[in-house]
XYZ file of C-alpha atoms in Angstrom:
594
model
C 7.071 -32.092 -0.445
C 7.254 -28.610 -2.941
C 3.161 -28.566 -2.155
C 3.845 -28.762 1.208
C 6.590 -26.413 1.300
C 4.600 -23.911 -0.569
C 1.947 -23.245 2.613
C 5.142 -24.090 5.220
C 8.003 -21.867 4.169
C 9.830 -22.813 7.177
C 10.612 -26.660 5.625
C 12.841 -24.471 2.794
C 14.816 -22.230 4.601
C 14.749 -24.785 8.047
C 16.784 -27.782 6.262
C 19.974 -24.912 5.553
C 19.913 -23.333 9.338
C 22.766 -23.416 10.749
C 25.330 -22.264 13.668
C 26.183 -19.234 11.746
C 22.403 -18.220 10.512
C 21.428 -18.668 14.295
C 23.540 -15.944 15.125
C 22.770 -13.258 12.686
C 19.023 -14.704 14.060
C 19.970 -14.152 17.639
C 21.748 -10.838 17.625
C 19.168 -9.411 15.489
C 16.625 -10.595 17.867
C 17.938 -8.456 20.983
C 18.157 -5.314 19.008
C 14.258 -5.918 18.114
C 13.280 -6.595 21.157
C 14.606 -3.742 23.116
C 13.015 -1.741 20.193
C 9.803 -3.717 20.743
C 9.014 -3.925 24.239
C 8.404 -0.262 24.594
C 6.338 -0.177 21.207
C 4.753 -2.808 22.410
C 3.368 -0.839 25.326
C 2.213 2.356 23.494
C 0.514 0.501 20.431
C -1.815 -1.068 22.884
C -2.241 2.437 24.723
C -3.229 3.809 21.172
C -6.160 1.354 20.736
C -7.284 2.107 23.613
C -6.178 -1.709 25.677
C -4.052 -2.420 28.652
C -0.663 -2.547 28.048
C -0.095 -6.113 28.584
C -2.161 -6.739 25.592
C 0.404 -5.342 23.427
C 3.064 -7.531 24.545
C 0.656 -10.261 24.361
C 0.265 -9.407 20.372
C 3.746 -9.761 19.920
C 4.692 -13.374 20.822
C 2.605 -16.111 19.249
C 2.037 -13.695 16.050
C 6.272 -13.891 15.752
C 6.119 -17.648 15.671
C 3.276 -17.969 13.335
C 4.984 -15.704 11.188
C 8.200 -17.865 11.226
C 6.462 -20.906 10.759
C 3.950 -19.513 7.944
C 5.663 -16.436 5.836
C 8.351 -16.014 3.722
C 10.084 -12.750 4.463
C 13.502 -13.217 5.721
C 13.319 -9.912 7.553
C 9.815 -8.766 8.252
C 8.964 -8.225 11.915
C 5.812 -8.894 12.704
C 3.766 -7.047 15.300
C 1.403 -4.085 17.298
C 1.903 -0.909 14.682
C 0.660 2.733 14.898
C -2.209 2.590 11.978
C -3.346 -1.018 13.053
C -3.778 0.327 16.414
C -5.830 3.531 15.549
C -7.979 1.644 13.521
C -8.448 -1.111 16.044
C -9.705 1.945 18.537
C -11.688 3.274 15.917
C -13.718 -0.014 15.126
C -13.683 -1.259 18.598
C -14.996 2.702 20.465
C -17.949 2.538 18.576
C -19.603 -1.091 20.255
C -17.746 -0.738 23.829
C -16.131 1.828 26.268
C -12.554 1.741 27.097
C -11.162 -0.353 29.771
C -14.157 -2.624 30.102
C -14.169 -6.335 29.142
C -16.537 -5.903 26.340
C -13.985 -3.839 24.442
C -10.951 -6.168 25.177
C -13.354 -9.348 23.815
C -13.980 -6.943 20.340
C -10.413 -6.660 19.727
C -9.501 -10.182 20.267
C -12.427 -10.866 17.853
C -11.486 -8.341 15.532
C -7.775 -10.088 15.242
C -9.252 -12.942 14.676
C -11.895 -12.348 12.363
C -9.079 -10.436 10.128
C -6.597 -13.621 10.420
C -9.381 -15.667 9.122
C -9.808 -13.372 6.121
C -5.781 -13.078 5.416
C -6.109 -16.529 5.534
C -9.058 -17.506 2.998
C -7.209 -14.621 1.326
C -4.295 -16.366 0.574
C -6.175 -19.651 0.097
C -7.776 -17.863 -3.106
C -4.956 -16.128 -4.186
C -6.415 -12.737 -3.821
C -3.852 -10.825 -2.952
C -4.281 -9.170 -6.272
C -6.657 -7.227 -3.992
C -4.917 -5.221 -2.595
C -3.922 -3.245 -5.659
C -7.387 -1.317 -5.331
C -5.192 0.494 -2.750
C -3.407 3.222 -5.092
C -0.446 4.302 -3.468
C -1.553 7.797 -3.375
C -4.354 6.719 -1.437
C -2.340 4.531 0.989
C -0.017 7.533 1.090
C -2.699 10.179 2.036
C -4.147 7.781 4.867
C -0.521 7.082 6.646
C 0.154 10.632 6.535
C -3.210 11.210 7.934
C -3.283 8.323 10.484
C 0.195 9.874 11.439
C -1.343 13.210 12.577
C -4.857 12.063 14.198
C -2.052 9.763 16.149
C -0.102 12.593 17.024
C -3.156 14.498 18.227
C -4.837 11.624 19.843
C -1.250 11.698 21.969
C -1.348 14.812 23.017
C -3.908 14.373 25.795
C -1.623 12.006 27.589
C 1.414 14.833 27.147
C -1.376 17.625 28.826
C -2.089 14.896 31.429
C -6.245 15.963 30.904
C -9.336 13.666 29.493
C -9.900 14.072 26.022
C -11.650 12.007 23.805
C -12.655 12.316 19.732
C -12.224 10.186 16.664
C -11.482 12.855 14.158
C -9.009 15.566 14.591
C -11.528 18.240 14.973
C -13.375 16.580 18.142
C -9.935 15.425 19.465
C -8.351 19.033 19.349
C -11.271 20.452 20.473
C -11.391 18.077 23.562
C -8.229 19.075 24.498
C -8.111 22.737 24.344
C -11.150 22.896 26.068
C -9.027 20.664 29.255
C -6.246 23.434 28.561
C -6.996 25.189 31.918
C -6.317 21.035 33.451
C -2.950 20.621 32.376
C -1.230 18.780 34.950
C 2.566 20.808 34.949
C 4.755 17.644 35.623
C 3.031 15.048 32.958
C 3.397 18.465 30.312
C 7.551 18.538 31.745
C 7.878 14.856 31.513
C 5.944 14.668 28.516
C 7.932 17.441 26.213
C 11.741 15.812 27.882
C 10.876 12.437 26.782
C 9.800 13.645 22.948
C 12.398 15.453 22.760
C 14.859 13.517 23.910
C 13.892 10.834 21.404
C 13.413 13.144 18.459
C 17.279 14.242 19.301
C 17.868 10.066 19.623
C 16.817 9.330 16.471
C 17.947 12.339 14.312
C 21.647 12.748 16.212
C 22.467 10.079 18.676
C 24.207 7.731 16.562
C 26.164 10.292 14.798
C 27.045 11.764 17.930
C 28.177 8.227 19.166
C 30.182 7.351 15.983
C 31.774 10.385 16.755
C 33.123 9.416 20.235
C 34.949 6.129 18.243
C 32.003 3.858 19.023
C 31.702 0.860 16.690
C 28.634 1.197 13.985
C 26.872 -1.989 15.357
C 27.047 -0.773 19.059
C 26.441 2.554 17.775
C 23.318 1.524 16.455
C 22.490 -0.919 19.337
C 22.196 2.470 21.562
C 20.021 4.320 19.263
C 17.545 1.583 19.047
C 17.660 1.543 22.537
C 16.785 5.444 22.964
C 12.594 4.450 23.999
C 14.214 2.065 26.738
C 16.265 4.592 28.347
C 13.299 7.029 28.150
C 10.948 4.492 29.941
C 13.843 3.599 32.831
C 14.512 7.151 33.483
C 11.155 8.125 33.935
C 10.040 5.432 35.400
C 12.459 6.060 38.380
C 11.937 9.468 38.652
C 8.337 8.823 38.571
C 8.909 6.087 41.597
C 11.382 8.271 43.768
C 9.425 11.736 43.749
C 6.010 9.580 43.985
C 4.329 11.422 40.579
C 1.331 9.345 40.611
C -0.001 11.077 43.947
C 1.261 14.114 42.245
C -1.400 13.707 39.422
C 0.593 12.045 36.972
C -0.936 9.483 34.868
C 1.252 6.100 35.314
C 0.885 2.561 33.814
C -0.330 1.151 36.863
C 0.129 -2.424 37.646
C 1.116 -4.669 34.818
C -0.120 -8.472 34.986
C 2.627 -10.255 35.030
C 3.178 -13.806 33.305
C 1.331 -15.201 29.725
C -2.108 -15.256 28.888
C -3.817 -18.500 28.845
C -4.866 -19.652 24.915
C -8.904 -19.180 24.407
C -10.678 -18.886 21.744
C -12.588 -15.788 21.050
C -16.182 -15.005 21.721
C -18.595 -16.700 18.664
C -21.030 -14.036 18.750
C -22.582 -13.408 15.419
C -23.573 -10.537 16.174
C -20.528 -9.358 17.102
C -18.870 -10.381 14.233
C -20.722 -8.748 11.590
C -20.327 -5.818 13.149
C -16.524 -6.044 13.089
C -16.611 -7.780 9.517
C -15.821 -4.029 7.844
C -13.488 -3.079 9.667
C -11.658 -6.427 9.930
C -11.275 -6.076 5.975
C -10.062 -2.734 6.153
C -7.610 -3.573 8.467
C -6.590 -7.067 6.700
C -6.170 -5.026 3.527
C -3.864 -2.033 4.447
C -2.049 -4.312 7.108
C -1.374 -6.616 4.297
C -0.092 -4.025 1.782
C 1.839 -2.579 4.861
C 3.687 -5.407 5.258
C 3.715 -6.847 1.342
C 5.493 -3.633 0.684
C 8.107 -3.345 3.266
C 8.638 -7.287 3.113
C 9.713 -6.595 -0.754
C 11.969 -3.867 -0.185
C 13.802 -5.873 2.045
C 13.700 -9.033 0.054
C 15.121 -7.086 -3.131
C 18.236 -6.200 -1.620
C 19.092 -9.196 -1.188
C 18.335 -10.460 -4.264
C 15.803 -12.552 -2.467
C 11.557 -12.968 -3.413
C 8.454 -12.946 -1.628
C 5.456 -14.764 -2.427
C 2.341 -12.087 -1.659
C -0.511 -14.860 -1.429
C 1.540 -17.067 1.116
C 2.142 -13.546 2.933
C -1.377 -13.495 3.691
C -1.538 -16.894 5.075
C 1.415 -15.630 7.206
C -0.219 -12.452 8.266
C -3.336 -14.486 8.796
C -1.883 -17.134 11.347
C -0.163 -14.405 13.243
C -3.134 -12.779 13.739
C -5.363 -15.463 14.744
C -2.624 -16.178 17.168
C -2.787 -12.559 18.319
C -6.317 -13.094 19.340
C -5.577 -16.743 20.694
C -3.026 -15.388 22.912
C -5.404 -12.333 24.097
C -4.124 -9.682 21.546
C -5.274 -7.439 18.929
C -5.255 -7.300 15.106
C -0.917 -6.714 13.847
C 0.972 -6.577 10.780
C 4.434 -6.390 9.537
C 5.963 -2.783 10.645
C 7.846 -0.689 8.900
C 10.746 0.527 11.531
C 11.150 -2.748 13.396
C 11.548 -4.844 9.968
C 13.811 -2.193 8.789
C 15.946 -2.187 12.308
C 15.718 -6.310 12.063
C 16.953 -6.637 8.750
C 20.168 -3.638 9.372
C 20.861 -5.921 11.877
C 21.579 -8.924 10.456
C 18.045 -11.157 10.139
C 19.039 -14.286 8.140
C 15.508 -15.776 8.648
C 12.481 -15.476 10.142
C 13.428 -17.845 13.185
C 14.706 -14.112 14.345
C 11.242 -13.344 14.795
C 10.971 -16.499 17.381
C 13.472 -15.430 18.930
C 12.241 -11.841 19.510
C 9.446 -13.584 20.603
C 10.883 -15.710 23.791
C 12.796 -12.330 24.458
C 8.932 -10.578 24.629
C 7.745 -13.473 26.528
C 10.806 -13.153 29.222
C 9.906 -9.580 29.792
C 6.548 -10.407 30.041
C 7.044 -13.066 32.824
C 9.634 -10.903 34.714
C 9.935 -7.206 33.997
C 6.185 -6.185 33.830
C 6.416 -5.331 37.653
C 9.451 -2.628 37.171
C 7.033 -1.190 34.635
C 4.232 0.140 37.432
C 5.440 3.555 37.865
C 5.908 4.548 34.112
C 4.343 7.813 33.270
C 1.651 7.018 30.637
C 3.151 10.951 28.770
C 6.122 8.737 28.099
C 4.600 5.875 26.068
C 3.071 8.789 24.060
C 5.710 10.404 23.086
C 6.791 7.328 22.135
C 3.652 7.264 19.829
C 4.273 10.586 18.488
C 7.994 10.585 17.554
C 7.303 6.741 15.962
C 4.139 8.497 13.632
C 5.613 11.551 13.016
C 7.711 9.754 10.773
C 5.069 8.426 8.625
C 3.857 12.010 7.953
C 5.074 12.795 4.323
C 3.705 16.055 3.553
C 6.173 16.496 0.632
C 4.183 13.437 -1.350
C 1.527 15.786 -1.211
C 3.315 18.377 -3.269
C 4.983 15.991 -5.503
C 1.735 13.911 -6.657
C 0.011 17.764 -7.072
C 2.523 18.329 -9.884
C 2.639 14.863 -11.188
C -0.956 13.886 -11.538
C -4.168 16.296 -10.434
C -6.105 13.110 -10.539
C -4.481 11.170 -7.807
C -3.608 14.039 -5.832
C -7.794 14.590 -5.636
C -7.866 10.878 -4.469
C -5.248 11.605 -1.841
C -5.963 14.744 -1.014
C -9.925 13.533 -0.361
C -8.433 10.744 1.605
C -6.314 12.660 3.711
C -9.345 14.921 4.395
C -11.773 12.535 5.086
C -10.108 10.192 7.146
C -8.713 13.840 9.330
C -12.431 14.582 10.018
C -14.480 11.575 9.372
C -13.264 8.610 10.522
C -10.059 6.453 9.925
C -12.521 3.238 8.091
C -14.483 6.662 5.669
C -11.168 7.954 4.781
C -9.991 4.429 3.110
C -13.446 3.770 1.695
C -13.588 6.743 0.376
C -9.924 7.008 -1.150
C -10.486 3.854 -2.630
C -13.876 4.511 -4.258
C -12.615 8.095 -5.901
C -9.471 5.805 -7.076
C -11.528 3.556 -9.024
C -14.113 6.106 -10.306
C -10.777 8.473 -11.561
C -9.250 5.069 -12.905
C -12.678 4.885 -14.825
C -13.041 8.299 -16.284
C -9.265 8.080 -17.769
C -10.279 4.799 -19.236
C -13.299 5.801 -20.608
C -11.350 8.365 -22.298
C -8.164 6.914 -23.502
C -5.401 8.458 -24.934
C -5.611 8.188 -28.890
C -3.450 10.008 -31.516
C -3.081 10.252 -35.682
C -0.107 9.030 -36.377
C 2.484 9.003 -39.714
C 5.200 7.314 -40.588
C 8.751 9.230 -39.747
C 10.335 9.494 -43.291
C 12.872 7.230 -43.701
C 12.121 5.079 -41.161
C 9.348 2.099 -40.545
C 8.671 3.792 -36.714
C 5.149 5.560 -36.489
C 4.372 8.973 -34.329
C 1.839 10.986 -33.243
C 1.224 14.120 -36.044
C 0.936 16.790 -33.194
C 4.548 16.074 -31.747
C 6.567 14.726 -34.775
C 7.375 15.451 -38.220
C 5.936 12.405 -40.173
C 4.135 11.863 -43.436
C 0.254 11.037 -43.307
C -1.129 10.952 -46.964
C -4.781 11.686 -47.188
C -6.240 8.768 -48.499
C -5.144 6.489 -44.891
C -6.477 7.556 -41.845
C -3.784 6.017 -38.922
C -5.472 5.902 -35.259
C -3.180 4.970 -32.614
C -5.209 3.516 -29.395
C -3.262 3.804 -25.665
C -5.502 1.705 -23.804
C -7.592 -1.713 -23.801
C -10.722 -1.777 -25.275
C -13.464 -2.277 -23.096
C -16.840 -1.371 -21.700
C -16.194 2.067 -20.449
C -14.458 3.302 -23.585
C -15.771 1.269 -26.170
C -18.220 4.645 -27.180
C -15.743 6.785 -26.559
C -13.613 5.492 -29.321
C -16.470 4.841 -32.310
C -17.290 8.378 -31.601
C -13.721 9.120 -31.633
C -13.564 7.557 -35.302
C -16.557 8.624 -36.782
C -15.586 12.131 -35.525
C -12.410 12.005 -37.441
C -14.018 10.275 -40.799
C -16.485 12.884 -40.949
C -13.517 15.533 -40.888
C -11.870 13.826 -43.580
C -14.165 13.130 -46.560
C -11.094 12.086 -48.588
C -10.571 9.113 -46.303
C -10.801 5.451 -48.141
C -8.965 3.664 -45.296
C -9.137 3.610 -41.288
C -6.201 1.734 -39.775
C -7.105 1.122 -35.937
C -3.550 0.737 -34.896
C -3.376 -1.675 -31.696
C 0.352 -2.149 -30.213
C -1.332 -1.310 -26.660
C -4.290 -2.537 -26.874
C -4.176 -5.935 -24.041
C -7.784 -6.841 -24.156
C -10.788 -6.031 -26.014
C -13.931 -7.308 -23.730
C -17.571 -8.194 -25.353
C -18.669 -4.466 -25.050
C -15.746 -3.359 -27.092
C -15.935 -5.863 -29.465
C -19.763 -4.737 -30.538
C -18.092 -1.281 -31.473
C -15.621 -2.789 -33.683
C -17.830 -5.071 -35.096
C -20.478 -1.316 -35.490
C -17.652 0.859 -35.995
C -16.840 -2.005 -39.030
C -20.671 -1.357 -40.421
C -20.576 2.106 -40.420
C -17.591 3.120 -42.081
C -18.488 -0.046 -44.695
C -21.686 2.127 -45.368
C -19.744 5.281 -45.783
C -17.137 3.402 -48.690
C -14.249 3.506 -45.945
C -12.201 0.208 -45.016
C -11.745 -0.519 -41.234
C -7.697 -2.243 -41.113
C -6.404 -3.849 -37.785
C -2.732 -3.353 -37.341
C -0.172 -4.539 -34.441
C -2.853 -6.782 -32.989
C -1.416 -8.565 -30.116
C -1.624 -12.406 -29.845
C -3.599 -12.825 -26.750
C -6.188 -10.369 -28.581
C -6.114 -11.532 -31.682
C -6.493 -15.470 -30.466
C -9.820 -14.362 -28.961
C -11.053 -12.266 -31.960
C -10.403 -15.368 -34.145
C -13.532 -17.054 -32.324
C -15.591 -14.237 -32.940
C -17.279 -13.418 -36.899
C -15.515 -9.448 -36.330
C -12.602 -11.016 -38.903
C -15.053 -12.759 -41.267
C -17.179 -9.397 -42.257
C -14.034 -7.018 -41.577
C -13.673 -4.841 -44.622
C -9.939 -4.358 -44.203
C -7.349 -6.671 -43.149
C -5.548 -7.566 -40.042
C -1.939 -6.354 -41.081
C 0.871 -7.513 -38.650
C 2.212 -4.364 -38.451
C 1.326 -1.075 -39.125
C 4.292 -0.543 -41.554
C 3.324 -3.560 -43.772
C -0.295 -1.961 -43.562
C 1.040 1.987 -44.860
C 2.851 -0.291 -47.394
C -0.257 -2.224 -48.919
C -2.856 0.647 -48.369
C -0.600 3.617 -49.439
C 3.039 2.840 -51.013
C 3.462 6.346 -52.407
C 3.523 8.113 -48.615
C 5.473 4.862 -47.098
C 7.940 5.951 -49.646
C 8.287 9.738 -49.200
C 11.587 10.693 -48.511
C 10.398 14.470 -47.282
C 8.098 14.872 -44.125
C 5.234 17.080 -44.782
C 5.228 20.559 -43.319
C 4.671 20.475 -39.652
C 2.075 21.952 -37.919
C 3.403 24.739 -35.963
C 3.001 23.175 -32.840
C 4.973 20.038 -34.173
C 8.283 19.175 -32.173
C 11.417 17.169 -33.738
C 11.227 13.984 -34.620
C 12.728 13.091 -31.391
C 11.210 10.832 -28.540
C 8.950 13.289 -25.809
C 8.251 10.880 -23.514
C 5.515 8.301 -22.925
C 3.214 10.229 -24.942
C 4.213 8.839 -28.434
């Protein structure tokens, strides 16, 4: 029962629901769906799909989720960065608005569910880790402006067209002269209405004696209110013969299950970009889904979150959607509101699915300037142009990644910018590996604690060379660190002892182990003794199956107290530091540099 409950979360938390829990479930499932329906509508008007497809994505996917994934708050669904990149993979094998194009997103959804899927099968979530958080960082903010952009032709009321920002915002300056005056009036009212919604409505409300919970209720509600005002004014002054752009007619009722088109093909074609999109939809939603989970004390299990994010997408495309992942606002709104467990997300589901069967048909005369302003107040928020500043001054390296990221996705190509972020991530990770940090270290007088020479005052001796290593051992610094020591040896003719000391060493790979076993010969040749000190057990379990302790000159000393002791007693005794170096600081702890 355990195995089975493992790969059907919903046979834990199902056996404990109760009156109570289906409450919480319920009232948190309005407030989403008011939130969602709109969404719903401008996601699939940002990849480039009928609207109906974005309600379509956000049924079945919220019952797979609930059945399949174990966040008791994650809202599943259509989000902004999905969407791009679902109009970015999709534009470049079909036009907009044709069949063909429709049939590659459904394919697309479910050739990523399928991957989530074997994903979680193999327990790779581990995967997703070659997604630095700089780089994730740099993409949302830069998703977040081509959005914006890609928006604005909808607020102008012109054709534009682009997948970078520099085509887009060319597009549309040169369709300046077009601008219809009425989409432009209803498009700037409805963004900035919102904008004002979200930054001061509830405050405002609060302020008026209005309960927090209704409060709230209302301010999730804002993109509602903006579609049924202009929506009727759109239907009583007749805006569509007045050039404004409107929905048009909205199928109404649920889309037949089918399976998607088997076109090889097809499918290869979409294979990159359905891994892309698996990858960052996954860490998307992993990340949100443990934020929430932590404050309640409650855990997440990341490899049965792909299976979950993999059965809601293959019953996106089932149901006639497109790819979707956990969002950020609508989890955050669901769990504020009370989500006890994911049944909520069912139950935002049958809400999606009434409006679907029934309210589709009020929808007709909504100004397509209002679902993008939707779009542009929702992206805006992912824009985070402080990170930028703050990873500058932290870390030069992994502001290049997400600085290049940023760039490249801006005016390449959403699927180049994450390629290439990811690629400069691992090649940076290299180059700091293959140049760990190392330091000389003494003992600090009086003490048994070890420090690096150029920051503390400690006593060396000169007969017992000390060489702290920051870093596992393995094929891209294994040169790096026999050059280190024979570097230092050669500096130091008085030298009878090297002491490699290892309290941070986690791993020392085949490559690594042929420059011990050299760096062992060498210094042997040269009358020095190569020591081992602090060796972890996990290390020093594999070295014992190798001959690198049978012809090691030294010993392997447990700590690198006991090895000062042994090799040189007078310095472990010294009472008195030796003069510092006038760069020295106190014997007090810098920071991780030690």
């Amino acid at each position: 029962m355990k195995h089975l409950q493992r790969y059907l979360p919903i046979l834990s938390w199902g056996r404990t629901y109760n009156r109570e829990t289906a409450t919480s479930d319920l009232v948190a499932a309005v407030i989403v769906t008011i939130m969602l329906i709109p969404q719903s509508l401008a996601y699939a008007l940002l990849a480039g799909l009928p609207p109906e497809v974005g309600l379509y994505a956000s049924i079945l996917p919220l019952v797979a989720y609930a059945i399949f994934g174990t966040s008791r708050a994650l809202a599943v669904g259509p989000v902004a960065v999905v969407s791009l990149m679902t109009a970015s993979a999709v534009g470049e094998l079909a036009r907009q608005g044709t069949a063909e194009y429709l049939g590659a997103a459904i394919v697309l959804a479910f050739l990523s569910g399928l991957m989530l899927v074997a994903m979680g099968l193999f327990r790779l979530g581990f995967l997703a880790n070659l997604l630095s958080h700089p780089v994730i960082s740099g993409f949302i903010t830069a998703s977040g402006l081509l959005i914006a952009s890609s928006q604005l032709k909808h607020i102008l009321g012109v054709s534009a067209g682009g997948h970078n920002l520099y085509d887009i915002l060319g597009s549309i300056f040169s369709k300046l002269g077009e601008t219809n005056l009425i989409t432009l009036a209803i498009g700037i009212a409805a963004t900035g209405f919102l904008f004002w919604v979200r930054k001061g409505l509830k405050k405002l409300l609060l302020g008026l004696g209005l309960p927090p919970f209704l409060a709230d209720i209302l301010t999730k509600a804002g993109p509602v209110a903006a579609v049924a005002v202009t929506t009727i004014i759109a239907a009583l002054f007749d805006l569509g013969a007045k050039g404004v752009r409107l929905v048009g007619d909205i199928p109404s009722g649920l889309p037949m299950p089918q399976l998607p088109s088997f076109d090889s093909t097809l499918w290869l074609q979409l294979a990159p970009a359905a891994l892309l999109i698996s990858v960052i939809g996954f860490v998307e939603s992993v990340s949100v889904a443990q934020t929430l989970a932590a404050k309640k004390r409650q855990r997440i299990e990341p490899d049965q979150e792909l299976i979950g994010l993999g059965a809601s997408n293959i019953a996106s495309a089932i149901s006639g959607g497109y790819p979707v992942t956990g969002g950020f606002a609508r989890s955050v709104v669901n769990f504020d509101a009370g989500a006890a467990t994911p049944a909520a997300g069912a139950f935002t589901a049958v809400g999606i699915a009434v409006a679907t069967l029934f309210l589709t048909p009020l929808l007709t005369n909504l100004p397509q300037a209002t679902l993008a302003a939707t779009i542009i107040v929702a992206v805006l928020s992912l824009v985070d142009l402080g990170a930028i500043k703050r990873t500058f001054a932290y870390s030069k390296s992994d502001f290049t990644a997400m600085a290049a990221t940023i760039l490249i996705t801006l005016f390449f190509g959403v699927e180049q910018g994450v390629v290439s972020g990811v690629v400069l991530s691992i090649a940076l990770h290299l180059y700091r590996s293959s140049r760990p940090h190392t330091a000389i270290v003494g003992v600090v007088p009086g003490t048994e604690h070890f420090r690096n020479v150029d920051r503390h005052q400690v006593a060396t001796g000169t007969s017992v060379l000390t060489l702290r290593v920051d870093e596992s051992l393995f094929f891209a610094n294994s040169r790096f660190l026999e050059d280190k020591v024979y570097g230092l040896v050669a500096e130091r003719p008085e030298i009878k002892h090297v002491v490699l000391m290892c309290p941070a060493v986690n791993e020392i790979d085949a490559s690594a182990l042929e420059s011990l076993e050299e760096i062992n010969h060498r210094l042997s040749d040269s009358g020095v003794k190569f020591h081992l000190s602090e060796v972890k057990g996990p290390v020093m379990d594999r070295l014992r199956r190798t001959d690198l302790l049978k012809h090691l000159t030294g010993q392997v000393f447990l700590s690198q107290y006991d090895a000062l002791c042994t090799l040189d007693p007078v310095t472990a005794h010294l009472s008195e530091a030796r003069t510092p170096k006038k760069n020295a600081q106190s014997d007090l702890w810098t920071g991780p540099d030690i």
